[in-house]
Amino acid sequence: MNLIDVIEKENVKDSVPEFGIGDTVKVYYKIKEGNKERVQGYEGTVIARKNGGIRENFTVRRISFGVGVERTFPLHSPRIDRIDVLKKGKVRRAKLFYLRKLSGKATNIKEQR
């Protein structure tokens, strides 16, 4: 086992919930402002997951004041406080980039029962 694998194993989070593409999640992210730190929630639909291991990223999309906003989070970042899965989505794609072209009710994803 080389040095990179050792460093990656000790920094991987154990408390990551099971979520996939199409799920609605709320990500609680630590934001540093000056010398203070606070936790801010970001709620939206997961449209992509990339890479694996400690390098894994996921992209969350939401509509804010009529404008689509996407944010990419590193899954094992120490800045992420916690991730709550609000709804499980039923999708048939690995990436949901087609949602960028849609608006309104067309962006709704069926809920998995």
Coordinates of C-alpha atoms in Angstrom, one line a residue:
M1 CA 0.0 0.0 0.0
N2 CA 1.5 3.3 -1.0
L3 CA 1.4 6.6 0.9
I4 CA -1.4 8.1 -1.1
D5 CA -3.8 5.2 -0.2
V6 CA -2.9 5.5 3.5
I7 CA -3.7 9.3 3.5
E8 CA -7.0 8.7 1.6
K9 CA -8.2 6.0 4.0
E10 CA -7.7 8.1 7.1
N11 CA -9.6 11.1 5.6
V12 CA -12.6 9.2 4.2
K13 CA -15.8 10.0 6.2
D14 CA -17.8 7.1 7.6
S15 CA -21.0 9.0 8.2
V16 CA -22.0 9.6 4.6
P17 CA -25.6 8.6 3.9
E18 CA -26.7 6.5 1.0
F19 CA -28.0 8.8 -1.8
G20 CA -28.0 8.7 -5.5
I21 CA -28.9 10.6 -8.6
G22 CA -32.3 12.1 -8.6
D23 CA -32.6 12.3 -4.8
T24 CA -33.5 15.5 -3.1
V25 CA -30.9 16.3 -0.4
K26 CA -30.1 19.1 2.0
V27 CA -26.4 19.7 2.4
Y28 CA -25.3 21.5 5.6
Y29 CA -22.1 23.3 4.7
K30 CA -19.7 25.2 7.0
I31 CA -19.1 28.7 5.9
K32 CA -16.3 30.9 7.3
E33 CA -17.0 34.6 7.5
G34 CA -14.1 36.5 9.1
N35 CA -13.3 34.7 12.3
K36 CA -16.7 33.2 12.7
E37 CA -18.0 29.9 11.3
R38 CA -21.7 29.0 10.6
V39 CA -23.6 26.2 9.0
Q40 CA -25.8 26.9 6.0
G41 CA -28.2 24.5 4.3
Y42 CA -28.4 24.0 0.6
E43 CA -31.4 22.0 -0.7
G44 CA -31.8 20.6 -4.2
T45 CA -31.7 17.6 -6.5
V46 CA -28.6 15.6 -7.0
I47 CA -27.9 15.7 -10.8
A48 CA -24.4 14.1 -10.9
R49 CA -21.8 12.1 -8.9
K50 CA -18.2 11.9 -10.1
N51 CA -15.1 10.0 -9.3
G52 CA -14.7 7.6 -6.3
G53 CA -13.1 7.2 -3.0
I54 CA -12.0 10.4 -1.3
R55 CA -12.1 12.3 -4.6
E56 CA -15.9 11.8 -5.0
N57 CA -18.0 14.9 -5.9
F58 CA -21.7 15.4 -6.3
T59 CA -23.6 18.3 -7.9
V60 CA -26.8 19.7 -6.5
R61 CA -29.2 21.8 -8.5
R62 CA -32.0 24.1 -7.3
I63 CA -34.0 27.0 -8.5
S64 CA -33.3 30.2 -6.7
F65 CA -35.5 33.3 -7.5
G66 CA -36.3 31.8 -10.9
V67 CA -32.6 31.1 -11.8
G68 CA -31.1 27.6 -11.8
V69 CA -28.2 27.3 -9.5
E70 CA -25.8 24.3 -9.3
R71 CA -23.2 23.7 -6.7
T72 CA -20.6 20.9 -6.6
F73 CA -19.6 19.5 -3.2
P74 CA -16.7 17.2 -2.4
L75 CA -18.3 14.3 -0.6
H76 CA -15.7 13.7 2.0
S77 CA -14.9 17.4 2.7
P78 CA -14.5 18.4 6.3
R79 CA -16.5 21.5 5.5
I80 CA -19.7 19.4 5.0
D81 CA -21.4 19.1 8.4
R82 CA -24.0 16.6 7.3
I83 CA -26.2 15.5 4.4
D84 CA -29.9 14.8 4.9
V85 CA -31.8 12.8 2.2
L86 CA -35.3 14.2 1.9
K87 CA -36.7 12.3 -1.0
K88 CA -35.5 9.3 -3.0
G89 CA -35.9 9.9 -6.8
K90 CA -36.7 7.3 -9.4
V91 CA -34.6 8.0 -12.5
R92 CA -33.1 6.0 -15.4
R93 CA -30.0 8.1 -16.1
A94 CA -26.6 8.5 -14.4
K95 CA -26.4 12.2 -15.0
L96 CA -29.5 14.5 -15.1
F97 CA -28.0 17.4 -17.1
Y98 CA -31.3 17.5 -19.2
L99 CA -32.9 19.2 -16.2
R100 CA -31.0 22.4 -17.1
K101 CA -33.2 22.9 -20.2
L102 CA -36.5 22.3 -18.3
S103 CA -38.5 24.6 -16.0
G104 CA -41.5 24.4 -13.7
K105 CA -43.3 21.1 -13.3
A106 CA -41.2 19.4 -16.0
T107 CA -38.3 19.3 -13.5
N108 CA -40.2 17.1 -11.1
I109 CA -38.8 13.7 -10.5
K110 CA -41.0 10.7 -9.5
E111 CA -40.5 9.6 -6.0
Q112 CA -39.3 6.0 -5.3
R113 CA -41.6 4.1 -3.0

